[in-house]
CSV table of N, CA, C and O in Angstrom, one decimal:
chain,number,residue,atom,x,y,z
A,1,MET,N,11.7,-2.9,-4.1
A,1,MET,CA,11.4,-4.4,-4.4
A,1,MET,C,10.8,-4.5,-5.8
A,1,MET,O,10.4,-5.7,-6.2
A,2,PHE,N,11.0,-3.6,-6.7
A,2,PHE,CA,10.4,-3.8,-7.9
A,2,PHE,C,11.0,-4.6,-8.9
A,2,PHE,O,10.4,-5.5,-9.6
A,3,TYR,N,12.4,-4.4,-9.0
A,3,TYR,CA,13.2,-5.4,-10.0
A,3,TYR,C,14.0,-6.3,-9.2
A,3,TYR,O,15.0,-6.8,-9.8
A,4,PHE,N,13.7,-6.8,-8.1
A,4,PHE,CA,14.5,-7.7,-7.4
A,4,PHE,C,14.2,-9.1,-7.9
A,4,PHE,O,13.1,-9.6,-8.2
A,5,SER,N,15.2,-9.9,-7.7
A,5,SER,CA,15.0,-11.5,-7.8
A,5,SER,C,14.3,-12.0,-6.6
A,5,SER,O,14.1,-11.3,-5.7
A,6,GLU,N,13.9,-13.2,-6.7
A,6,GLU,CA,13.1,-13.8,-5.7
A,6,GLU,C,14.1,-13.7,-4.4
A,6,GLU,O,13.5,-13.6,-3.3
A,7,GLU,N,15.3,-14.1,-4.5
A,7,GLU,CA,16.2,-14.2,-3.4
A,7,GLU,C,16.2,-12.7,-2.7
A,7,GLU,O,16.3,-12.8,-1.6
A,8,ASP,N,16.4,-11.6,-3.6
A,8,ASP,CA,16.5,-10.4,-3.1
A,8,ASP,C,15.2,-10.0,-2.4
A,8,ASP,O,15.2,-9.3,-1.4
A,9,LEU,N,14.2,-10.4,-2.9
A,9,LEU,CA,12.9,-10.1,-2.2
A,9,LEU,C,12.7,-10.7,-0.9
A,9,LEU,O,12.3,-10.1,0.0
A,10,HIS,N,13.3,-12.0,-0.7
A,10,HIS,CA,13.2,-12.6,0.6
A,10,HIS,C,14.0,-11.9,1.6
A,10,HIS,O,13.7,-11.5,2.8
A,11,ARG,N,15.3,-11.4,1.0
A,11,ARG,CA,16.2,-10.8,1.9
A,11,ARG,C,15.6,-9.3,2.2
A,11,ARG,O,15.7,-8.9,3.5
A,12,GLN,N,14.9,-8.6,1.4
A,12,GLN,CA,14.4,-7.4,1.7
A,12,GLN,C,13.2,-7.5,2.7
A,12,GLN,O,13.2,-6.7,3.5
A,13,ALA,N,12.4,-8.5,2.4
A,13,ALA,CA,11.3,-8.7,3.3
A,13,ALA,C,11.6,-9.0,4.7
A,13,ALA,O,11.0,-8.6,5.7
A,14,ALA,N,12.8,-9.7,4.8
A,14,ALA,CA,13.2,-10.0,6.1
A,14,ALA,C,13.7,-8.6,6.9
A,14,ALA,O,13.7,-8.7,8.2
A,15,LEU,N,13.9,-7.7,6.3
A,15,LEU,CA,14.4,-6.4,6.9
A,15,LEU,C,13.2,-5.7,7.4
A,15,LEU,O,13.5,-4.8,8.2
A,16,ILE,N,12.0,-5.9,7.1
A,16,ILE,CA,10.9,-5.2,7.5
A,16,ILE,C,10.4,-5.6,8.8
A,16,ILE,O,10.2,-6.8,9.2
A,17,GLN,N,10.4,-4.7,9.8
A,17,GLN,CA,10.2,-4.9,11.1
A,17,GLN,C,8.7,-4.5,11.4
A,17,GLN,O,8.2,-3.7,10.7
A,18,PRO,N,8.2,-5.0,12.5
A,18,PRO,CA,6.8,-4.7,13.0
A,18,PRO,C,6.8,-3.1,13.0
A,18,PRO,O,7.7,-2.4,13.5
A,19,CYS,N,5.7,-2.4,12.5
A,19,CYS,CA,5.6,-1.0,12.5
A,19,CYS,C,4.1,-0.6,12.3
A,19,CYS,O,3.3,-1.5,12.0
A,20,ASP,N,3.8,0.6,12.6
A,20,ASP,CA,2.4,1.2,12.4
A,20,ASP,C,2.2,1.6,11.1
A,20,ASP,O,1.1,1.3,10.5
A,21,VAL,N,3.3,2.0,10.4
A,21,VAL,CA,3.1,2.5,9.0
A,21,VAL,C,4.2,1.9,8.1
A,21,VAL,O,5.4,2.1,8.5
A,22,LEU,N,3.9,1.1,7.1
A,22,LEU,CA,4.8,0.6,6.2
A,22,LEU,C,4.5,1.4,4.8
A,22,LEU,O,3.6,1.3,4.3
A,23,ILE,N,5.7,1.8,4.3
A,23,ILE,CA,5.8,2.5,3.1
A,23,ILE,C,6.6,1.7,2.0
A,23,ILE,O,7.8,1.5,2.4
A,24,THR,N,6.0,1.3,1.0
A,24,THR,CA,6.8,0.5,0.1
A,24,THR,C,6.5,1.2,-1.4
A,24,THR,O,5.4,1.8,-1.6
A,25,HIS,N,7.3,0.8,-2.3
A,25,HIS,CA,7.0,1.2,-3.8
A,25,HIS,C,6.0,0.2,-4.3
A,25,HIS,O,5.0,0.8,-4.9
A,26,ASN,N,6.3,-1.0,-4.0
A,26,ASN,CA,5.3,-2.0,-4.6
A,26,ASN,C,3.9,-2.2,-3.9
A,26,ASN,O,4.0,-2.0,-2.6
A,27,MET,N,2.9,-2.6,-4.5
A,27,MET,CA,1.7,-2.9,-3.8
A,27,MET,C,1.8,-4.4,-3.2
A,27,MET,O,2.6,-5.1,-3.8
A,28,PRO,N,1.2,-4.6,-2.2
A,28,PRO,CA,1.3,-5.9,-1.6
A,28,PRO,C,0.9,-7.1,-2.4
A,28,PRO,O,1.5,-8.1,-2.2
A,29,TYR,N,0.0,-6.8,-3.4
A,29,TYR,CA,-0.4,-7.9,-4.2
A,29,TYR,C,0.5,-8.2,-5.3
A,29,TYR,O,0.2,-9.1,-6.2
A,30,ASP,N,1.6,-7.3,-5.4
A,30,ASP,CA,2.3,-7.6,-6.5
A,30,ASP,C,3.4,-8.7,-6.4
A,30,ASP,O,3.8,-9.4,-7.3
A,31,THR,N,3.7,-9.0,-5.1
A,31,THR,CA,4.5,-10.2,-5.0
A,31,THR,C,4.1,-10.9,-3.6
A,31,THR,O,3.7,-10.4,-2.7
A,32,GLU,N,3.9,-12.2,-3.7
A,32,GLU,CA,3.4,-12.9,-2.5
A,32,GLU,C,4.2,-12.9,-1.3
A,32,GLU,O,3.9,-12.9,-0.3
A,33,ILE,N,5.5,-12.6,-1.6
A,33,ILE,CA,6.5,-12.4,-0.6
A,33,ILE,C,6.2,-11.1,0.3
A,33,ILE,O,6.2,-11.2,1.5
A,34,LEU,N,6.0,-10.1,-0.3
A,34,LEU,CA,5.5,-8.9,0.3
A,34,LEU,C,4.3,-9.0,1.0
A,34,LEU,O,4.1,-8.6,2.2
A,35,GLN,N,3.3,-9.5,0.4
A,35,GLN,CA,2.0,-9.7,1.1
A,35,GLN,C,2.0,-10.7,2.2
A,35,GLN,O,1.5,-10.4,3.2
A,36,ASN,N,2.8,-11.6,2.2
A,36,ASN,CA,3.0,-12.6,3.3
A,36,ASN,C,3.5,-11.7,4.5
A,36,ASN,O,3.3,-11.9,5.7
A,37,LYS,N,4.5,-10.8,4.2
A,37,LYS,CA,5.2,-10.0,5.3
A,37,LYS,C,4.2,-9.1,5.8
A,37,LYS,O,4.1,-8.9,7.0
A,38,VAL,N,3.4,-8.4,5.0
A,38,VAL,CA,2.3,-7.5,5.5
A,38,VAL,C,1.4,-8.2,6.4
A,38,VAL,O,1.0,-7.8,7.4
A,39,ASP,N,1.0,-9.3,5.8
A,39,ASP,CA,0.0,-10.2,6.6
A,39,ASP,C,0.5,-10.5,8.0
A,39,ASP,O,-0.1,-10.6,9.0
A,40,GLN,N,1.9,-10.8,8.0
A,40,GLN,CA,2.5,-11.3,9.3
A,40,GLN,C,2.7,-10.1,10.2
A,40,GLN,O,2.4,-10.2,11.4
A,41,ILE,N,3.2,-8.8,9.9
A,41,ILE,CA,3.3,-7.8,10.8
A,41,ILE,C,2.1,-7.0,11.1
A,41,ILE,O,2.1,-6.3,12.0
A,42,LYS,N,1.2,-7.0,10.1
A,42,LYS,CA,-0.1,-6.2,10.2
A,42,LYS,C,0.2,-4.9,10.7
A,42,LYS,O,-0.3,-4.4,11.8
A,43,PRO,N,0.9,-4.1,9.7
A,43,PRO,CA,0.8,-2.5,10.1
A,43,PRO,C,-0.5,-1.8,10.1
A,43,PRO,O,-1.4,-2.5,9.5
A,44,ARG,N,-0.7,-0.9,10.7
A,44,ARG,CA,-2.0,-0.1,10.7
A,44,ARG,C,-2.3,0.3,9.3
A,44,ARG,O,-3.3,0.4,8.9
A,45,ILE,N,-1.2,0.9,8.7
A,45,ILE,CA,-1.3,1.3,7.3
A,45,ILE,C,-0.1,0.9,6.4
A,45,ILE,O,0.9,0.8,6.9
A,46,HIS,N,-0.4,0.4,5.2
A,46,HIS,CA,0.5,-0.1,4.2
A,46,HIS,C,0.3,0.9,3.0
A,46,HIS,O,-0.7,0.9,2.4
A,47,ALA,N,1.1,2.0,3.0
A,47,ALA,CA,1.1,3.0,1.8
A,47,ALA,C,2.1,2.5,0.5
A,47,ALA,O,3.1,2.1,1.0
A,48,PHE,N,1.6,2.7,-0.6
A,48,PHE,CA,2.5,2.3,-1.8
A,48,PHE,C,2.0,3.2,-2.9
A,48,PHE,O,1.0,3.9,-2.8
A,49,GLY,N,2.6,2.9,-4.1
A,49,GLY,CA,2.2,3.9,-5.2
A,49,GLY,C,2.5,3.4,-6.6
A,49,GLY,O,2.3,4.0,-7.5
A,50,HIS,N,3.0,2.2,-6.7
A,50,HIS,CA,3.5,1.9,-8.0
A,50,HIS,C,2.4,1.7,-9.0
A,50,HIS,O,2.4,2.0,-10.3
A,51,MET,N,1.3,1.1,-8.6
A,51,MET,CA,0.2,0.7,-9.5
A,51,MET,C,-0.6,2.1,-9.8
A,51,MET,O,-1.5,2.5,-8.9
A,52,HIS,N,-0.6,2.8,-10.8
A,52,HIS,CA,-1.0,4.2,-11.0
A,52,HIS,C,-2.4,4.1,-11.3
A,52,HIS,O,-3.2,5.0,-11.0
A,53,GLY,N,-3.1,3.0,-11.8
A,53,GLY,CA,-4.3,3.0,-12.1
A,53,GLY,C,-5.3,2.8,-11.1
A,53,GLY,O,-6.6,2.7,-11.3
A,54,HIS,N,-4.9,2.4,-9.9
A,54,HIS,CA,-5.9,2.1,-8.8
A,54,HIS,C,-5.5,2.9,-7.6
A,54,HIS,O,-5.5,2.3,-6.4
A,55,TRP,N,-5.6,4.1,-7.9
A,55,TRP,CA,-5.6,5.1,-6.6
A,55,TRP,C,-6.7,4.9,-5.7
A,55,TRP,O,-7.8,4.7,-6.1
A,56,GLY,N,-6.4,4.8,-4.5
A,56,GLY,CA,-7.4,4.8,-3.4
A,56,GLY,C,-7.1,3.9,-2.2
A,56,GLY,O,-5.9,3.7,-1.8
A,57,VAL,N,-8.2,3.3,-1.6
A,57,VAL,CA,-7.9,2.7,-0.3
A,57,VAL,C,-8.7,1.5,-0.3
A,57,VAL,O,-9.8,1.2,-0.9
A,58,ASN,N,-8.0,0.5,0.6
A,58,ASN,CA,-8.8,-0.8,0.7
A,58,ASN,C,-8.5,-1.1,2.4
A,58,ASN,O,-7.4,-1.0,2.7
A,59,ILE,N,-9.3,-1.6,3.0
A,59,ILE,CA,-9.2,-2.0,4.2
A,59,ILE,C,-9.6,-3.6,4.4
A,59,ILE,O,-10.5,-4.0,4.1
A,60,ARG,N,-8.4,-4.4,4.9
A,60,ARG,CA,-8.5,-5.7,4.8
A,60,ARG,C,-7.7,-6.3,6.1
A,60,ARG,O,-6.7,-5.9,6.2
A,61,ASP,N,-8.4,-7.1,6.6
A,61,ASP,CA,-7.8,-7.8,8.0
A,61,ASP,C,-7.2,-6.8,8.9
A,61,ASP,O,-6.1,-6.8,9.5
A,62,GLY,N,-7.8,-5.6,9.0
A,62,GLY,CA,-7.3,-4.6,10.0
A,62,GLY,C,-6.2,-3.7,9.5
A,62,GLY,O,-5.8,-2.8,10.2
A,63,VAL,N,-5.8,-3.9,8.2
A,63,VAL,CA,-4.7,-3.0,7.6
A,63,VAL,C,-5.5,-2.1,6.7
A,63,VAL,O,-6.2,-2.4,5.8
A,64,VAL,N,-5.1,-0.8,6.6
A,64,VAL,CA,-5.5,0.2,5.8
A,64,VAL,C,-4.5,0.3,4.7
A,64,VAL,O,-3.4,0.6,5.0
A,65,TYR,N,-4.8,-0.2,3.5
A,65,TYR,CA,-3.8,-0.3,2.4
A,65,TYR,C,-4.3,1.1,1.4
A,65,TYR,O,-5.4,1.4,1.2
A,66,ILE,N,-3.3,1.8,1.3
A,66,ILE,CA,-3.3,3.1,0.6
A,66,ILE,C,-2.5,3.2,-0.7
A,66,ILE,O,-1.3,3.1,-0.6
A,67,ASN,N,-3.1,3.1,-1.9
A,67,ASN,CA,-2.5,3.3,-3.0
A,67,ASN,C,-2.4,4.7,-3.3
A,67,ASN,O,-3.3,5.3,-3.8
A,68,SER,N,-1.3,5.5,-3.0
A,68,SER,CA,-1.1,6.8,-3.0
A,68,SER,C,-0.6,7.4,-4.2
A,68,SER,O,0.0,8.5,-4.3
A,69,SER,N,-0.6,6.7,-5.2
A,69,SER,CA,0.1,7.2,-6.6
A,69,SER,C,-0.5,8.5,-7.1
A,69,SER,O,-1.8,8.6,-7.1
A,70,SER,N,0.2,9.6,-7.3
A,70,SER,CA,-0.3,10.8,-7.6
A,70,SER,C,-0.4,10.8,-9.1
A,70,SER,O,-1.0,11.8,-9.7
A,71,VAL,N,0.4,10.1,-9.9
A,71,VAL,CA,0.5,10.2,-11.4
A,71,VAL,C,-0.2,9.1,-12.1
A,71,VAL,O,-0.2,8.0,-11.7
A,72,SER,N,-0.9,9.4,-13.1
A,72,SER,CA,-1.6,8.5,-13.9
A,72,SER,C,-1.4,8.9,-15.3
A,72,SER,O,-1.7,10.0,-15.8
A,73,HIS,N,-0.7,8.0,-16.1
A,73,HIS,CA,-0.3,8.3,-17.5
A,73,HIS,C,0.5,9.6,-17.6
A,73,HIS,O,0.3,10.3,-18.4
A,74,HIS,N,1.4,9.7,-16.6
A,74,HIS,CA,2.4,10.8,-16.6
A,74,HIS,C,1.6,12.3,-16.5
A,74,HIS,O,2.3,13.2,-16.8
A,75,VAL,N,0.5,12.2,-15.9
A,75,VAL,CA,0.0,13.4,-15.5
A,75,VAL,C,-0.4,13.4,-14.0
A,75,VAL,O,-1.1,12.4,-13.5
A,76,TYR,N,-0.2,14.5,-13.3
A,76,TYR,CA,-0.5,14.5,-12.0
A,76,TYR,C,-1.9,14.7,-11.7
A,76,TYR,O,-2.4,15.8,-12.1
A,77,LYS,N,-2.6,13.6,-11.5
A,77,LYS,CA,-4.1,13.7,-11.4
A,77,LYS,C,-4.6,13.5,-10.0
A,77,LYS,O,-5.7,13.8,-9.8
A,78,ASN,N,-4.1,12.5,-9.3
A,78,ASN,CA,-4.6,12.2,-8.0
A,78,ASN,C,-4.2,13.0,-6.8
A,78,ASN,O,-3.0,13.4,-6.8
A,79,LYS,N,-5.0,13.4,-6.0
A,79,LYS,CA,-4.8,14.2,-4.7
A,79,LYS,C,-4.2,13.4,-3.7
A,79,LYS,O,-4.3,12.3,-3.7
A,80,PRO,N,-3.4,13.9,-2.9
A,80,PRO,CA,-2.8,13.3,-1.7
A,80,PRO,C,-3.9,12.6,-0.9
A,80,PRO,O,-5.0,13.1,-0.7
A,81,ILE,N,-3.6,11.4,-0.3
A,81,ILE,CA,-4.6,10.8,0.6
A,81,ILE,C,-4.0,11.1,1.9
A,81,ILE,O,-3.0,10.8,2.4
A,82,ARG,N,-4.9,11.9,2.8
A,82,ARG,CA,-4.6,12.3,4.1
A,82,ARG,C,-5.2,11.4,5.1
A,82,ARG,O,-6.3,11.1,4.9
A,83,VAL,N,-4.5,11.1,6.1
A,83,VAL,CA,-4.9,10.2,7.2
A,83,VAL,C,-4.7,10.9,8.5
A,83,VAL,O,-3.7,11.7,8.7
A,84,ASN,N,-5.5,10.6,9.6
A,84,ASN,CA,-5.3,10.9,10.9
A,84,ASN,C,-4.9,9.6,11.6
A,84,ASN,O,-5.8,8.6,11.4
A,85,LEU,N,-3.9,9.5,12.3
A,85,LEU,CA,-3.5,8.3,12.9
A,85,LEU,C,-3.4,8.5,14.3
A,85,LEU,O,-2.5,9.3,14.8
A,86,ASP,N,-4.1,7.9,15.2
A,86,ASP,CA,-3.9,7.9,16.6
A,86,ASP,C,-4.0,6.5,17.2
A,86,ASP,O,-3.9,5.6,16.5
A,87,GLN,N,-3.8,6.5,18.5
A,87,GLN,CA,-3.5,5.1,19.2
A,87,GLN,C,-4.7,4.1,19.0
A,87,GLN,O,-4.6,2.9,19.0
A,88,GLN,N,-5.9,4.7,18.7
A,88,GLN,CA,-7.2,3.9,18.6
A,88,GLN,C,-7.6,3.5,17.3
A,88,GLN,O,-8.1,2.4,16.9
A,89,LYS,N,-7.4,4.5,16.3
A,89,LYS,CA,-7.8,4.2,14.9
A,89,LYS,C,-7.1,5.0,13.8
A,89,LYS,O,-6.3,5.9,14.2
A,90,VAL,N,-7.3,4.6,12.5
A,90,VAL,CA,-6.9,5.3,11.4
A,90,VAL,C,-8.0,5.9,10.8
A,90,VAL,O,-9.0,5.1,10.5
A,91,ALA,N,-8.0,7.1,10.6
A,91,ALA,CA,-9.1,7.8,9.9
A,91,ALA,C,-8.7,8.5,8.5
A,91,ALA,O,-7.7,9.3,8.6
A,92,ILE,N,-9.4,8.1,7.5
A,92,ILE,CA,-9.1,8.9,6.3
A,92,ILE,C,-9.7,10.2,6.2
A,92,ILE,O,-10.8,10.3,6.5
A,93,VAL,N,-9.1,11.1,5.7
A,93,VAL,CA,-9.5,12.5,5.8
A,93,VAL,C,-10.0,12.7,4.3
A,93,VAL,O,-9.4,12.3,3.3
A,94,ASP,N,-11.1,13.5,4.1
A,94,ASP,CA,-11.6,13.7,2.8
A,94,ASP,C,-12.0,12.4,2.1
A,94,ASP,O,-11.9,12.4,1.0
A,95,PHE,N,-12.7,11.6,2.9
A,95,PHE,CA,-12.9,10.2,2.5
A,95,PHE,C,-14.0,10.3,1.1
A,95,PHE,O,-14.0,9.3,0.5
A,96,GLU,N,-14.7,11.2,0.9
A,96,GLU,CA,-15.7,11.2,-0.1
A,96,GLU,C,-14.9,11.4,-1.5
A,96,GLU,O,-15.6,11.1,-2.5
A,97,ASN,N,-13.9,11.7,-1.5
A,97,ASN,CA,-13.1,11.9,-2.7
A,97,ASN,C,-12.1,10.8,-3.0
A,97,ASN,O,-11.4,10.7,-4.1
A,98,ILE,N,-12.2,9.7,-2.2
A,98,ILE,CA,-11.3,8.5,-2.2
A,98,ILE,C,-12.0,7.4,-2.9
A,98,ILE,O,-13.2,7.0,-2.5
A,99,THR,N,-11.3,6.6,-3.8
A,99,THR,CA,-11.8,5.4,-4.3
A,99,THR,C,-11.8,4.2,-3.3
A,99,THR,O,-10.5,4.0,-2.9
A,100,TYR,N,-12.7,3.5,-2.9
A,100,TYR,CA,-12.4,2.3,-2.1
A,100,TYR,C,-12.6,1.1,-3.0
A,100,TYR,O,-13.6,0.9,-3.6
A,101,TRP,N,-11.5,0.4,-3.2
A,101,TRP,CA,-11.6,-0.8,-4.1
A,101,TRP,C,-11.5,-2.1,-3.1
A,101,TRP,O,-10.8,-2.2,-2.2
A,102,ASP,N,-12.3,-3.0,-3.6
A,102,ASP,CA,-12.4,-4.3,-2.9
A,102,ASP,C,-12.8,-5.3,-3.8
A,102,ASP,O,-13.9,-5.1,-4.6
A,103,PRO,N,-12.3,-6.4,-4.1
A,103,PRO,CA,-10.9,-6.8,-3.5
A,103,PRO,C,-9.8,-6.1,-4.1
A,103,PRO,O,-10.0,-5.1,-4.9
A,104,PHE,N,-8.6,-6.4,-3.8
A,104,PHE,CA,-7.5,-5.8,-4.4
A,104,PHE,C,-7.5,-5.9,-6.0
A,104,PHE,O,-7.9,-7.0,-6.4
A,105,PRO,N,-7.1,-4.9,-6.6
A,105,PRO,CA,-7.2,-4.9,-8.0
A,105,PRO,C,-6.1,-6.0,-8.5
A,105,PRO,O,-5.1,-6.2,-7.7
A,106,GLY,N,-6.1,-6.6,-9.7
A,106,GLY,CA,-5.2,-7.5,-10.1
A,106,GLY,C,-4.0,-6.8,-10.6
A,106,GLY,O,-3.8,-5.5,-10.6
A,107,LYS,N,-2.8,-7.6,-11.0
A,107,LYS,CA,-1.6,-6.9,-11.3
A,107,LYS,C,-1.8,-6.2,-12.6
A,107,LYS,O,-2.5,-6.6,-13.4
């Protein structure tokens, strides 16, 4: 959804079905269309990685948002963010090494 026109964004967002884990290139706050879709389907986890400078986690309205970008300024600097997902909860593994950001960083 990175270089899509607004029409294409609407078409692509319509393809997203309810799920537990949503993985996209774009962060939800990059486009209102994607954020509205995430707000509508409320996946347990929304993982993305385009925004390299804001690696970390945010929990908002029951959704665990994970910016899993591993590259910052063309250097592999961020470690993978590991989660345990079961029927009751989402648990972040190694949480002491993860940046928690709130609110969402700006574009």
